[in-house]
PDB file of C-alpha atoms in Angstrom:
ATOM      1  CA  UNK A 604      -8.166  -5.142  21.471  1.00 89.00           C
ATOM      2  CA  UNK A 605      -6.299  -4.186  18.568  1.00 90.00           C
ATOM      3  CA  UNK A 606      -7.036  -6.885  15.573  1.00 95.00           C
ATOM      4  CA  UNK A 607      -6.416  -7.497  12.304  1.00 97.00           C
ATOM      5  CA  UNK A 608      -8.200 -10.561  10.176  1.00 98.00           C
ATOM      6  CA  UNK A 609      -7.606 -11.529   6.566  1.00 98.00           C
ATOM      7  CA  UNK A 610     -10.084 -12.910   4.216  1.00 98.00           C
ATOM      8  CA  UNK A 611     -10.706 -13.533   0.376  1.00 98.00           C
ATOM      9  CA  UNK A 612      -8.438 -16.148   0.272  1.00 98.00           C
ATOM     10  CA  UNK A 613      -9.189 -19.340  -1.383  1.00 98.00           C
ATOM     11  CA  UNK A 614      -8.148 -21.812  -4.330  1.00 98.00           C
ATOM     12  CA  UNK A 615      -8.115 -20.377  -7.926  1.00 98.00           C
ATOM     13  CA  UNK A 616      -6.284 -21.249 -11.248  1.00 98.00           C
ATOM     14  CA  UNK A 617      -3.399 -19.901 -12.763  1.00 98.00           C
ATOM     15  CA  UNK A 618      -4.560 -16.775 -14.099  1.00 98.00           C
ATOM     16  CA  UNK A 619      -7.170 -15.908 -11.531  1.00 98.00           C
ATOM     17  CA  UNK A 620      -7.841 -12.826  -9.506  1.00 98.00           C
ATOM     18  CA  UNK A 621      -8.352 -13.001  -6.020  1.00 98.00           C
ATOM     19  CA  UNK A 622      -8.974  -9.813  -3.674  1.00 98.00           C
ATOM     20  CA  UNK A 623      -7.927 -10.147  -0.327  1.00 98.00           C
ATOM     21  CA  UNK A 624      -9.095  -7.772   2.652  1.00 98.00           C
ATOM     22  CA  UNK A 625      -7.467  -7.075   6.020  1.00 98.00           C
ATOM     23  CA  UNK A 626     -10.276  -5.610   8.346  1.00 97.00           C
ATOM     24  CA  UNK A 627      -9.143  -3.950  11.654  1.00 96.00           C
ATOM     25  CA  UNK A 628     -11.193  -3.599  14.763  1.00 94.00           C
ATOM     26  CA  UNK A 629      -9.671  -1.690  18.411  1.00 93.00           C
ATOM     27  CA  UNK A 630      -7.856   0.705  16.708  1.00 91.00           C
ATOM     28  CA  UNK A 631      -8.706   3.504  12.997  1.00 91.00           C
ATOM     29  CA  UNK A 632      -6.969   2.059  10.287  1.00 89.00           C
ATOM     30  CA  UNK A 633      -6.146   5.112   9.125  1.00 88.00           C
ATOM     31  CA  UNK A 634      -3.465   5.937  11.793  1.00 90.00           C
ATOM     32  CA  UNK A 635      -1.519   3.030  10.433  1.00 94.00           C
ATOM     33  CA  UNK A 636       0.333   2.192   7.357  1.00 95.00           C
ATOM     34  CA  UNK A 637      -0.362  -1.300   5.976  1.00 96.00           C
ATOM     35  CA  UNK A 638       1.685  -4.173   4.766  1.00 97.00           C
ATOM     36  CA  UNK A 639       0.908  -7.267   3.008  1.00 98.00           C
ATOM     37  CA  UNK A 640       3.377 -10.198   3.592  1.00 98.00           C
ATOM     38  CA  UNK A 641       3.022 -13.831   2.308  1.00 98.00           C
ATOM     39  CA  UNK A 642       4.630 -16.858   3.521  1.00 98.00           C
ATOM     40  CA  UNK A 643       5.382 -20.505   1.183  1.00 96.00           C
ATOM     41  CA  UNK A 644       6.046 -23.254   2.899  1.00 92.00           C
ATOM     42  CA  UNK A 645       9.966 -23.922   3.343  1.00 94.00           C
ATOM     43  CA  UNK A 646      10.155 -20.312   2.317  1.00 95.00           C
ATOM     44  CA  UNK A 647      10.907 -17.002   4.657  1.00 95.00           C
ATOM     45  CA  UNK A 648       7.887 -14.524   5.049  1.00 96.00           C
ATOM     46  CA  UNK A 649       8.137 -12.393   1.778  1.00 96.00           C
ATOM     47  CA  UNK A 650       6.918  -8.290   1.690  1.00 97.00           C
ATOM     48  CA  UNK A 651       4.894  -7.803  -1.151  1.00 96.00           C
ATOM     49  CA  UNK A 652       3.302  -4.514  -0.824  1.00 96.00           C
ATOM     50  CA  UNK A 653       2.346  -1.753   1.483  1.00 96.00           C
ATOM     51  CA  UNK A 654      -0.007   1.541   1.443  1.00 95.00           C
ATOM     52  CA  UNK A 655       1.217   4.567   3.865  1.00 93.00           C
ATOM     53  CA  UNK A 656      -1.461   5.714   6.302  1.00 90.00           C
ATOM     54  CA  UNK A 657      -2.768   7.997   4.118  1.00 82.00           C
ATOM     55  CA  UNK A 658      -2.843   6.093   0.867  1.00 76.00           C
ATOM     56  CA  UNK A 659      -0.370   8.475  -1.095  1.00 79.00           C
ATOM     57  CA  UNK A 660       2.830   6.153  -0.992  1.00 83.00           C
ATOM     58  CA  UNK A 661       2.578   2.416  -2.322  1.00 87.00           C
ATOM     59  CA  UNK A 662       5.213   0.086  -3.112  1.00 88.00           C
ATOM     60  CA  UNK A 663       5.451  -3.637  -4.640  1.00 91.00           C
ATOM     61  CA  UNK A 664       8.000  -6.285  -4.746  1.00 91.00           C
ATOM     62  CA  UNK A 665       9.122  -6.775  -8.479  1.00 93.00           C
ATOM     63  CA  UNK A 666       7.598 -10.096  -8.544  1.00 93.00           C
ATOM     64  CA  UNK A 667       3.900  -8.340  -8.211  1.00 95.00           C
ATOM     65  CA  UNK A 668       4.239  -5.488  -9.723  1.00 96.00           C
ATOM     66  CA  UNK A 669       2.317  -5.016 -12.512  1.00 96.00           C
ATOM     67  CA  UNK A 670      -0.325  -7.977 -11.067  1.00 97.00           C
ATOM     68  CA  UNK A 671      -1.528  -6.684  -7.335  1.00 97.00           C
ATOM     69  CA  UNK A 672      -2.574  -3.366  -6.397  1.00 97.00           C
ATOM     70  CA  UNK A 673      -2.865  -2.367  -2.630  1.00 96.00           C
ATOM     71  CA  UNK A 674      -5.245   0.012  -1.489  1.00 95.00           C
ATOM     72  CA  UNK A 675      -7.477   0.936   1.376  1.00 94.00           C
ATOM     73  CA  UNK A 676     -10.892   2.200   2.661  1.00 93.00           C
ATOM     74  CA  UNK A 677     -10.243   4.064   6.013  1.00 91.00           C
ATOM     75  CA  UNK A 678     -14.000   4.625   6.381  1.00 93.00           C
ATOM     76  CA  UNK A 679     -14.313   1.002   6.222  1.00 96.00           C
ATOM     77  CA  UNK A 680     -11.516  -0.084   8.392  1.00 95.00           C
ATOM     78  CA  UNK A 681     -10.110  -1.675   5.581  1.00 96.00           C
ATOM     79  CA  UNK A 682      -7.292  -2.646   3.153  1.00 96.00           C
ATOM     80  CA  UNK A 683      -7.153  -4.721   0.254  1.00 97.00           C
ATOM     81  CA  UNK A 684      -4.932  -6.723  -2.064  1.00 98.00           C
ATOM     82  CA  UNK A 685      -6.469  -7.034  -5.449  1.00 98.00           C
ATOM     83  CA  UNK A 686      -3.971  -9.967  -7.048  1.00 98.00           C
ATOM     84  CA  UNK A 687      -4.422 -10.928 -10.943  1.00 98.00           C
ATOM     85  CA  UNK A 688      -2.780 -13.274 -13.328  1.00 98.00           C
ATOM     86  CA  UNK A 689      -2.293 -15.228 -10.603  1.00 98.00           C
ATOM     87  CA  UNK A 690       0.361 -17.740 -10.570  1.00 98.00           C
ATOM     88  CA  UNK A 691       1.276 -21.426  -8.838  1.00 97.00           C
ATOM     89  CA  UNK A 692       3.988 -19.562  -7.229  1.00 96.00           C
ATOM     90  CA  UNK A 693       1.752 -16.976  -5.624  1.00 97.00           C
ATOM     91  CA  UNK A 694       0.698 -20.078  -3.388  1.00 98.00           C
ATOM     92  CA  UNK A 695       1.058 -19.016   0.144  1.00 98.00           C
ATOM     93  CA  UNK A 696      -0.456 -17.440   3.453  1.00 98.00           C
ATOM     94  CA  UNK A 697      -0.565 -14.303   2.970  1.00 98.00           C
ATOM     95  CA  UNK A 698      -0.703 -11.466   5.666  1.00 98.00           C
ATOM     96  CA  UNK A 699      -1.825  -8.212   6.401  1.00 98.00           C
ATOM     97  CA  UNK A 700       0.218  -6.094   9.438  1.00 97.00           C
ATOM     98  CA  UNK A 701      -0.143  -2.381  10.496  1.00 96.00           C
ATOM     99  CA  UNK A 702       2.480   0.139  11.549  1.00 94.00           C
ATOM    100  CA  UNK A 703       2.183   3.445  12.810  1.00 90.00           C
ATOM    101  CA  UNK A 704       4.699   5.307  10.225  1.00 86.00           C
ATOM    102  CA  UNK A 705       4.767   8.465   9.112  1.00 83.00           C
ATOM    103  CA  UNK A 706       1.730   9.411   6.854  1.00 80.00           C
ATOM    104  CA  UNK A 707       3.774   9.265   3.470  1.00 86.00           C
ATOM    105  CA  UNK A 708       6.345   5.890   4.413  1.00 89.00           C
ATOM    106  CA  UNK A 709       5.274   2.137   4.124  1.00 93.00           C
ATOM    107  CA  UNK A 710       7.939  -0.291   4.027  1.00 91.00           C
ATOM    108  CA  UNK A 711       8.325  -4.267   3.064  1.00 92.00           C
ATOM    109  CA  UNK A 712      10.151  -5.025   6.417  1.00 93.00           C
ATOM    110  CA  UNK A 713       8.358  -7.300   8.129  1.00 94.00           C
ATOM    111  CA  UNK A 714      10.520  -6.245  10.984  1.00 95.00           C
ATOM    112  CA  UNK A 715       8.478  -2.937  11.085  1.00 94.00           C
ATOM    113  CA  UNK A 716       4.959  -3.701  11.955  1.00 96.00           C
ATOM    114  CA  UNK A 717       3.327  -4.065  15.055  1.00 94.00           C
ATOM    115  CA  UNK A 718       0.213  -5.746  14.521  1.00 95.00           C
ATOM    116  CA  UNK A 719      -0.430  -8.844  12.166  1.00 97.00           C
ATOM    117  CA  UNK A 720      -3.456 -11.110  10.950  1.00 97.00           C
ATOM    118  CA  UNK A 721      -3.212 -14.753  11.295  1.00 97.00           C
ATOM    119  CA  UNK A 722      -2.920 -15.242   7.729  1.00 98.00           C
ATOM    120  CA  UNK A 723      -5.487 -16.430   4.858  1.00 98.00           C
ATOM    121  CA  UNK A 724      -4.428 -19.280   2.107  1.00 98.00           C
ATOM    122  CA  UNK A 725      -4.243 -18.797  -1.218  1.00 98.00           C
ATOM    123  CA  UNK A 726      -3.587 -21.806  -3.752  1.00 98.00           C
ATOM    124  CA  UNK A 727      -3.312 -21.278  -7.276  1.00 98.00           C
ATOM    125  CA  UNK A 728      -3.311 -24.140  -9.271  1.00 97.00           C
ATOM    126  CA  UNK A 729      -2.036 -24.745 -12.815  1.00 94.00           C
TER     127      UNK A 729
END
């Protein structure tokens, strides 16, 4: 059963780091690019950054850029969203999905990914 599960969410203050993992089981990670996706509420689920399958490509939405950094550990099964200078708008449940692109593409659609995590909350406070 393919599966994907978030953790490393939790409550911090503005200006906080948080890293967040996505750990797959039923399937290699590494034959899958990887997305991370958060949702507000009242607010459509937003892409935020993804890592092709074989960790070459990255890309980030402008408002992270510069403050997360994506990257995996195929041996482990894992990805990870390392998120500083956290903000009160990062608030949100944020996701993890997996696509089998090409081994150099990742995209922000959320449209594009098969499999997806049920989410982990992150609060910042001010």
């Amino acid at each position: 059963q393919v599966q994907l599960v978030e953790s490393g969410g939790g409550l911090v203050q503005s200006g906080g780091s948080l890293r967040l993992s996505c750990a797959a089981s039923g399937f290699s990670l590494g034959s899958s690019a990887i997305g991370w996706f958060r949702q507000a509420p009242g607010k459509e689920r937003e892409g935020l950054s993804c890592i092709s399958r074989i960790g070459e490509a990255t890309n980030y939405v402008d408002s992270v850029k510069g403050r997360f950094t994506v990257s995996r550990d195929n041996a482990k099964n894992t990805a990870y969203l390392q998120m500083n200078s956290l903000k009160p708008e990062d608030t949100a449940i944020y996701y993890c999905a997996s696509a089998g692109f090409p081994a150099d593409h990742c995209t922000g659609v959320a449209r594009a990914y098969d499999y997806w995590g049920q989410g982990t909350q992150v609060t910042v406070s001010s």
